[in-house]
Tab-separated table of C-alpha atoms in Angstrom:
chain	number	residue	atom	x	y	z
A	39	UNK	CA	132.631	-91.891	205.959
A	40	UNK	CA	136.416	-91.910	206.198
A	41	UNK	CA	137.104	-94.859	203.941
A	42	UNK	CA	138.150	-94.571	200.295
A	43	UNK	CA	135.469	-96.710	198.676
A	44	UNK	CA	133.813	-95.704	195.420
A	45	UNK	CA	130.485	-95.305	197.245
A	46	UNK	CA	131.971	-92.849	199.759
A	47	UNK	CA	133.732	-90.908	197.014
A	48	UNK	CA	130.478	-90.665	195.082
A	49	UNK	CA	128.666	-89.236	198.106
A	50	UNK	CA	131.479	-86.795	198.878
A	51	UNK	CA	131.401	-85.501	195.305
A	52	UNK	CA	127.619	-85.190	195.473
A	53	UNK	CA	127.805	-83.228	198.716
A	54	UNK	CA	130.510	-80.871	197.452
A	55	UNK	CA	128.805	-80.280	194.107
A	56	UNK	CA	125.618	-79.016	195.786
A	57	UNK	CA	127.326	-76.556	198.141
A	58	UNK	CA	126.581	-78.843	201.081
A	59	UNK	CA	122.828	-78.319	200.853
A	60	UNK	CA	122.289	-82.096	201.031
A	61	UNK	CA	125.266	-83.019	203.178
A	62	UNK	CA	123.046	-84.137	206.061
A	63	UNK	CA	120.255	-85.531	203.871
A	64	UNK	CA	121.909	-88.320	201.913
A	65	UNK	CA	124.481	-90.112	204.045
A	66	UNK	CA	125.612	-93.697	204.445
A	67	UNK	CA	124.124	-93.816	207.945
A	68	UNK	CA	120.729	-92.585	206.776
A	69	UNK	CA	120.718	-95.087	203.925
A	70	UNK	CA	121.353	-97.840	206.459
A	71	UNK	CA	118.566	-96.594	208.721
A	72	UNK	CA	116.124	-96.445	205.837
A	73	UNK	CA	116.987	-99.930	204.575
A	74	UNK	CA	116.678	-101.420	208.064
A	75	UNK	CA	113.329	-99.651	208.365
A	76	UNK	CA	112.163	-101.396	205.207
A	77	UNK	CA	113.293	-104.698	206.745
A	78	UNK	CA	111.108	-103.903	209.755
A	79	UNK	CA	108.125	-103.379	207.460
A	80	UNK	CA	108.937	-106.687	205.758
A	81	UNK	CA	109.057	-108.367	209.193
A	82	UNK	CA	105.676	-106.977	210.159
A	83	UNK	CA	104.069	-108.135	206.916
A	84	UNK	CA	105.523	-111.620	207.437
A	85	UNK	CA	104.558	-111.518	211.155
A	86	UNK	CA	108.152	-112.082	212.201
A	87	UNK	CA	108.166	-109.308	214.800
A	88	UNK	CA	109.456	-105.762	214.461
A	89	UNK	CA	113.040	-106.511	215.584
A	90	UNK	CA	113.665	-109.454	213.303
A	91	UNK	CA	116.488	-107.712	211.363
A	92	UNK	CA	119.175	-105.916	213.328
A	93	UNK	CA	121.993	-105.039	210.920
A	94	UNK	CA	123.070	-104.810	207.307
A	95	UNK	CA	125.839	-106.532	205.383
A	96	UNK	CA	127.434	-106.102	201.931
A	97	UNK	CA	126.187	-102.529	201.551
A	98	UNK	CA	127.137	-101.253	198.100
A	99	UNK	CA	126.114	-98.875	195.329
A	100	UNK	CA	125.578	-100.440	191.910
A	101	UNK	CA	125.702	-98.135	188.891
A	102	UNK	CA	125.261	-98.818	185.187
A	103	UNK	CA	126.079	-95.864	182.944
A	104	UNK	CA	124.603	-97.312	179.767
A	105	UNK	CA	122.421	-100.130	178.399
A	106	UNK	CA	122.883	-103.618	179.864
A	107	UNK	CA	121.717	-107.010	178.598
A	108	UNK	CA	120.419	-108.111	182.007
A	109	UNK	CA	121.304	-111.170	184.029
A	110	UNK	CA	120.571	-114.858	183.698
A	111	UNK	CA	118.222	-115.968	186.455
A	112	UNK	CA	120.137	-117.113	189.500
A	113	UNK	CA	120.162	-117.694	193.257
A	114	UNK	CA	122.412	-115.955	195.788
A	115	UNK	CA	122.936	-118.128	198.863
A	116	UNK	CA	121.565	-115.780	201.488
A	117	UNK	CA	118.998	-117.447	203.748
A	118	UNK	CA	118.122	-116.573	206.535
A	119	UNK	CA	119.138	-113.092	205.416
A	120	UNK	CA	117.113	-110.979	202.977
A	121	UNK	CA	118.299	-108.842	200.082
A	122	UNK	CA	117.383	-105.176	199.901
A	123	UNK	CA	117.432	-103.111	196.710
A	124	UNK	CA	116.884	-99.359	197.132
A	125	UNK	CA	116.371	-97.906	193.651
A	126	UNK	CA	117.907	-94.431	193.315
A	127	UNK	CA	117.623	-93.370	189.669
A	128	UNK	CA	114.640	-92.045	187.748
A	129	UNK	CA	112.516	-94.539	185.787
A	130	UNK	CA	114.513	-97.399	187.283
A	131	UNK	CA	113.563	-100.962	186.258
A	132	UNK	CA	113.385	-103.363	189.190
A	133	UNK	CA	114.950	-106.746	189.780
A	134	UNK	CA	112.992	-109.625	188.218
A	135	UNK	CA	111.669	-112.151	190.744
A	136	UNK	CA	110.447	-115.531	189.471
A	137	UNK	CA	107.600	-117.784	190.535
A	138	UNK	CA	108.304	-121.454	189.848
A	139	UNK	CA	106.170	-124.418	188.865
A	140	UNK	CA	106.225	-127.702	190.741
A	141	UNK	CA	107.868	-130.029	191.590
A	142	UNK	CA	109.969	-129.127	194.621
A	143	UNK	CA	113.624	-130.152	194.287
A	144	UNK	CA	115.425	-130.404	197.626
A	145	UNK	CA	117.394	-133.667	197.537
A	146	UNK	CA	119.027	-136.213	195.236
A	147	UNK	CA	115.880	-138.308	194.833
A	148	UNK	CA	113.782	-135.329	193.718
A	149	UNK	CA	116.454	-134.035	191.370
A	150	UNK	CA	116.642	-137.436	189.648
A	151	UNK	CA	112.904	-137.301	188.977
A	152	UNK	CA	113.225	-133.818	187.471
A	153	UNK	CA	116.214	-134.787	185.321
A	154	UNK	CA	114.276	-137.701	183.869
A	155	UNK	CA	111.466	-135.345	182.823
A	156	UNK	CA	113.900	-132.800	181.339
A	157	UNK	CA	115.763	-135.384	179.238
A	158	UNK	CA	112.576	-137.340	178.487
A	159	UNK	CA	114.355	-140.588	179.313
A	160	UNK	CA	114.996	-142.811	182.300
A	161	UNK	CA	117.761	-141.737	184.625
A	162	UNK	CA	120.552	-144.357	184.560
A	163	UNK	CA	120.230	-146.640	187.575
A	164	UNK	CA	123.921	-146.148	188.296
A	165	UNK	CA	123.427	-142.387	188.604
A	166	UNK	CA	120.423	-142.850	190.904
A	167	UNK	CA	122.375	-145.233	193.131
A	168	UNK	CA	125.425	-142.943	193.278
A	169	UNK	CA	123.338	-139.890	194.196
A	170	UNK	CA	121.477	-141.742	196.932
A	171	UNK	CA	124.690	-143.148	198.376
A	172	UNK	CA	126.829	-140.019	198.032
A	173	UNK	CA	124.237	-137.314	198.712
A	174	UNK	CA	125.422	-136.712	202.284
A	175	UNK	CA	129.161	-137.176	201.729
A	176	UNK	CA	131.201	-134.254	203.047
A	177	UNK	CA	132.659	-132.949	199.796
A	178	UNK	CA	135.522	-131.171	201.539
A	179	UNK	CA	136.700	-134.403	203.179
A	180	UNK	CA	137.300	-136.266	199.909
A	181	UNK	CA	140.269	-135.604	197.662
A	182	UNK	CA	138.347	-135.769	194.394
A	183	UNK	CA	135.644	-133.277	195.540
A	184	UNK	CA	137.616	-131.078	197.967
A	185	UNK	CA	137.367	-128.077	195.635
A	186	UNK	CA	133.598	-127.974	196.332
A	187	UNK	CA	133.864	-128.149	200.103
A	188	UNK	CA	132.026	-124.821	200.362
A	189	UNK	CA	128.853	-126.667	199.256
A	190	UNK	CA	129.288	-129.102	202.164
A	191	UNK	CA	127.215	-131.957	200.651
A	192	UNK	CA	125.361	-132.632	197.402
A	193	UNK	CA	122.054	-132.703	199.260
A	194	UNK	CA	122.707	-129.333	200.927
A	195	UNK	CA	123.598	-127.761	197.583
A	196	UNK	CA	120.404	-129.147	196.009
A	197	UNK	CA	118.317	-127.871	198.920
A	198	UNK	CA	119.567	-124.350	198.192
A	199	UNK	CA	120.005	-124.352	194.406
A	200	UNK	CA	117.905	-127.287	193.158
A	201	UNK	CA	114.997	-124.981	192.330
A	202	UNK	CA	117.094	-123.689	189.403
A	203	UNK	CA	115.961	-126.843	187.574
A	204	UNK	CA	112.287	-126.063	188.119
A	205	UNK	CA	110.220	-124.652	185.223
A	206	UNK	CA	109.231	-120.981	185.381
A	207	UNK	CA	105.593	-120.108	186.082
A	208	UNK	CA	105.781	-116.299	185.945
A	209	UNK	CA	107.993	-113.338	186.690
A	210	UNK	CA	107.355	-110.145	188.628
A	211	UNK	CA	109.127	-106.903	187.738
A	212	UNK	CA	108.294	-103.226	187.292
A	213	UNK	CA	109.655	-101.441	184.234
A	214	UNK	CA	109.924	-98.056	185.881
A	215	UNK	CA	109.932	-96.960	189.540
A	216	UNK	CA	110.805	-93.702	191.305
A	217	UNK	CA	113.843	-93.149	193.539
A	218	UNK	CA	113.175	-94.480	197.019
A	219	UNK	CA	111.256	-97.550	195.857
A	220	UNK	CA	112.612	-100.537	197.763
A	221	UNK	CA	112.525	-104.280	197.141
A	222	UNK	CA	112.974	-106.618	200.113
A	223	UNK	CA	113.229	-110.217	198.960
A	224	UNK	CA	113.839	-113.451	200.912
A	225	UNK	CA	117.203	-115.146	200.460
A	226	UNK	CA	117.710	-118.139	198.142
A	227	UNK	CA	115.009	-117.036	195.686
A	228	UNK	CA	115.397	-117.102	191.895
A	229	UNK	CA	115.852	-113.592	190.486
A	230	UNK	CA	117.753	-111.607	187.838
A	231	UNK	CA	118.854	-108.077	187.108
A	232	UNK	CA	116.734	-106.527	184.326
A	233	UNK	CA	117.715	-105.516	180.829
A	234	UNK	CA	118.209	-101.747	180.762
A	235	UNK	CA	118.283	-99.092	178.069
A	236	UNK	CA	119.892	-96.268	180.044
A	237	UNK	CA	121.674	-95.396	183.289
A	238	UNK	CA	120.556	-97.207	186.443
A	239	UNK	CA	121.590	-96.872	190.068
A	240	UNK	CA	120.557	-98.599	193.257
A	241	UNK	CA	121.882	-99.343	196.728
A	242	UNK	CA	122.119	-103.001	197.693
A	243	UNK	CA	122.482	-104.649	201.093
A	244	UNK	CA	121.534	-107.796	202.952
A	245	UNK	CA	119.361	-107.640	206.070
A	246	UNK	CA	120.705	-109.828	208.881
A	247	UNK	CA	118.477	-111.166	211.678
A	248	UNK	CA	119.329	-110.298	215.268
A	249	UNK	CA	120.868	-113.109	217.327
A	250	UNK	CA	117.975	-113.214	219.800
A	251	UNK	CA	115.537	-113.857	216.937
A	252	UNK	CA	117.324	-116.731	215.187
A	253	UNK	CA	116.217	-119.414	217.627
A	254	UNK	CA	112.552	-118.422	217.304
A	255	UNK	CA	112.732	-118.666	213.530
A	256	UNK	CA	114.802	-121.892	213.319
A	257	UNK	CA	117.794	-119.973	211.991
A	258	UNK	CA	121.479	-120.780	212.364
A	259	UNK	CA	123.494	-117.867	213.763
A	260	UNK	CA	126.519	-118.883	211.666
A	261	UNK	CA	124.469	-118.690	208.472
A	262	UNK	CA	123.565	-115.035	209.049
A	263	UNK	CA	127.206	-114.001	208.608
A	264	UNK	CA	128.400	-116.527	206.005
A	265	UNK	CA	125.359	-116.452	203.693
A	266	UNK	CA	126.114	-113.023	202.282
A	267	UNK	CA	125.180	-113.730	198.666
A	268	UNK	CA	128.757	-114.316	197.519
A	269	UNK	CA	127.954	-117.936	196.541
A	270	UNK	CA	125.845	-117.469	193.423
A	271	UNK	CA	124.611	-119.947	190.838
A	272	UNK	CA	122.617	-119.746	187.625
A	273	UNK	CA	121.209	-123.011	186.194
A	274	UNK	CA	124.099	-123.770	183.833
A	275	UNK	CA	126.861	-123.000	186.332
A	276	UNK	CA	125.207	-125.115	189.044
A	277	UNK	CA	124.952	-128.006	186.605
A	278	UNK	CA	128.611	-127.528	185.627
A	279	UNK	CA	129.615	-127.979	189.262
A	280	UNK	CA	127.282	-130.929	189.858
A	281	UNK	CA	128.702	-132.613	186.740
A	282	UNK	CA	132.245	-131.954	187.951
A	283	UNK	CA	131.438	-133.505	191.338
A	284	UNK	CA	129.629	-136.499	189.841
A	285	UNK	CA	132.246	-137.135	187.133
A	286	UNK	CA	134.884	-137.339	189.877
A	287	UNK	CA	132.745	-139.700	191.947
A	288	UNK	CA	131.797	-142.035	189.089
A	289	UNK	CA	135.417	-142.199	187.875
A	290	UNK	CA	136.706	-143.173	191.315
A	291	UNK	CA	133.903	-145.443	192.490
A	292	UNK	CA	134.574	-149.176	192.744
A	293	UNK	CA	131.837	-150.952	190.764
A	294	UNK	CA	133.571	-154.364	190.813
A	295	UNK	CA	132.943	-154.901	187.106
A	296	UNK	CA	135.315	-155.616	184.253
A	297	UNK	CA	136.884	-152.634	182.517
A	298	UNK	CA	134.570	-152.487	179.492
A	299	UNK	CA	131.386	-152.769	181.562
A	300	UNK	CA	132.588	-150.123	183.978
A	301	UNK	CA	133.579	-147.752	181.153
A	302	UNK	CA	130.161	-148.156	179.505
A	303	UNK	CA	128.399	-147.485	182.790
A	304	UNK	CA	130.457	-144.340	183.378
A	305	UNK	CA	129.842	-143.052	179.843
A	306	UNK	CA	126.082	-143.602	180.168
A	307	UNK	CA	126.007	-141.518	183.361
A	308	UNK	CA	128.105	-138.746	181.823
A	309	UNK	CA	126.106	-138.631	178.588
A	310	UNK	CA	122.849	-138.292	180.497
A	311	UNK	CA	124.245	-135.450	182.612
A	312	UNK	CA	125.754	-133.603	179.644
A	313	UNK	CA	122.508	-133.775	177.652
A	314	UNK	CA	120.798	-131.764	180.412
A	315	UNK	CA	122.841	-128.703	179.382
A	316	UNK	CA	120.831	-128.456	176.174
A	317	UNK	CA	117.624	-127.907	178.152
A	318	UNK	CA	119.198	-125.605	180.731
A	319	UNK	CA	120.757	-123.305	178.140
A	320	UNK	CA	117.561	-123.322	176.081
A	321	UNK	CA	115.583	-122.221	179.149
A	322	UNK	CA	118.070	-119.472	180.034
A	323	UNK	CA	118.746	-117.604	176.795
A	324	UNK	CA	121.682	-115.267	176.693
A	325	UNK	CA	124.927	-114.667	174.780
A	326	UNK	CA	127.934	-116.778	175.605
A	327	UNK	CA	129.725	-114.039	177.551
A	328	UNK	CA	126.882	-113.986	180.103
A	329	UNK	CA	127.913	-117.529	181.030
A	330	UNK	CA	131.652	-116.926	180.700
A	331	UNK	CA	131.590	-114.119	183.262
A	332	UNK	CA	130.419	-116.465	186.022
A	333	UNK	CA	132.947	-119.259	185.386
A	334	UNK	CA	136.420	-118.489	186.698
A	335	UNK	CA	139.501	-118.454	184.481
A	336	UNK	CA	141.087	-121.323	186.455
A	337	UNK	CA	138.418	-123.520	184.811
A	338	UNK	CA	139.278	-122.393	181.322
A	339	UNK	CA	138.420	-125.632	179.511
A	340	UNK	CA	134.871	-125.974	180.824
A	341	UNK	CA	134.376	-122.239	180.281
A	342	UNK	CA	135.302	-122.606	176.602
A	343	UNK	CA	133.181	-125.760	176.255
A	344	UNK	CA	130.068	-124.028	177.623
A	345	UNK	CA	130.670	-121.067	175.319
A	346	UNK	CA	130.875	-123.369	172.279
A	347	UNK	CA	127.685	-125.190	173.284
A	348	UNK	CA	125.802	-121.921	173.817
A	349	UNK	CA	126.913	-120.730	170.381
A	350	UNK	CA	125.902	-124.009	168.715
A	351	UNK	CA	122.474	-123.918	170.356
A	352	UNK	CA	121.967	-120.289	169.355
A	353	UNK	CA	122.804	-121.203	165.776
A	354	UNK	CA	120.603	-124.310	165.936
A	355	UNK	CA	123.599	-126.261	164.638
A	356	UNK	CA	123.040	-129.944	165.501
A	357	UNK	CA	126.280	-130.904	163.726
A	358	UNK	CA	128.271	-128.974	166.344
A	359	UNK	CA	126.286	-130.141	169.390
A	360	UNK	CA	126.918	-133.894	169.170
A	361	UNK	CA	130.741	-133.609	168.922
A	362	UNK	CA	130.693	-131.331	171.976
A	363	UNK	CA	128.786	-133.976	173.947
A	364	UNK	CA	131.323	-136.625	172.916
A	365	UNK	CA	134.202	-134.304	173.795
A	366	UNK	CA	132.829	-133.684	177.299
A	367	UNK	CA	132.324	-137.403	177.976
A	368	UNK	CA	135.765	-138.476	176.772
A	369	UNK	CA	137.825	-135.573	178.127
A	370	UNK	CA	140.135	-136.082	181.109
A	371	UNK	CA	140.090	-132.399	182.010
A	372	UNK	CA	136.937	-130.459	181.015
A	373	UNK	CA	134.650	-131.525	183.860
A	374	UNK	CA	137.318	-131.870	186.523
A	375	UNK	CA	138.134	-129.486	189.348
A	376	UNK	CA	141.350	-127.433	189.354
A	377	UNK	CA	142.584	-129.365	192.412
A	378	UNK	CA	143.676	-132.506	190.594
A	379	UNK	CA	140.582	-134.315	189.414
A	380	UNK	CA	142.246	-135.046	186.091
A	381	UNK	CA	145.260	-136.659	187.770
A	382	UNK	CA	143.012	-138.761	189.989
A	383	UNK	CA	141.193	-140.117	186.956
A	384	UNK	CA	144.430	-140.839	185.125
A	385	UNK	CA	145.848	-142.716	188.136
A	386	UNK	CA	142.684	-144.784	188.417
A	387	UNK	CA	142.799	-145.608	184.694
A	388	UNK	CA	146.430	-146.710	184.990
A	389	UNK	CA	145.507	-149.013	187.882
A	390	UNK	CA	142.670	-150.525	185.818
A	391	UNK	CA	144.916	-151.084	182.788
A	392	UNK	CA	147.502	-152.733	185.007
A	393	UNK	CA	144.834	-154.939	186.581
A	394	UNK	CA	143.509	-155.898	183.142
A	395	UNK	CA	147.003	-156.912	181.961
A	396	UNK	CA	147.506	-159.092	185.013
A	397	UNK	CA	144.151	-160.806	184.469
A	398	UNK	CA	145.111	-161.392	180.835
A	399	UNK	CA	148.422	-163.030	181.799
A	400	UNK	CA	146.687	-165.356	184.225
């Protein structure tokens, strides 16, 4: 390869250090051929047909030179593509793949049912009504939710990532495999990188279906190129974004109530949503920096808030948890997108105050 990527440099150094004995054995092209061959085997097992997967995307080498704490379980948006992990180091632990308990969670109605079970309380009727009404809104077409346009709609995001709210039934992983062992896993499944105690190396790629196969398998040709695993969510981060979307909607929705009633209704919705974090963090143990790394710096306030809540839950400190819930509900900036959600809320509040003064004068 003539590019200057780290993977190519690694192979060039390997070839030169062995006096070219393996120069034609381990090459990028042969890695691609092998990984596509494993996709063919996967296709045959699933009865898709031997030419289901035609090319690879996002080919990379992943190396860890020392112990790692592992990943929080997550989903990479990848369907209809598959992910391929070719383990290349000795005694290499494999990716953890999770089996989930019922119920299925694919839309706003099903997610409401699950949230009620998690919080052990009734979902506020206002939240149910908002989700049912707004589930198919195009997020990118509305000013208050434009930042999340890449999710398209709330229902589409739940269809892909809603299973992150489902309870775990079991996990499958091997503690030690030989070089050449390969995992081919369907897209949009819950998985996590393992905790390691030493160096670990593997090649990663996504297997992309051929265009002439997509129609037979009810696949969208556009999805094969855009669903490359770059959109990734773990349970807490997905709930952060759902809260941010729903806070913006509830703050800007016209309920046609007086100010105090409307404020109480909004606070009830927000409190219910915020309380779900306690269960999600408890089900996905990990130090605060594991969460911080997946929330961008442009969302500094929510990043710091999540870190504080994780720390309080780890310490079992109830005195710290309740003030954090109150802070999240009352804040004009924590659960708001970087594209002006805070300003939208402030403008709406100013309009309400002005309306209330006029009513008072009358």
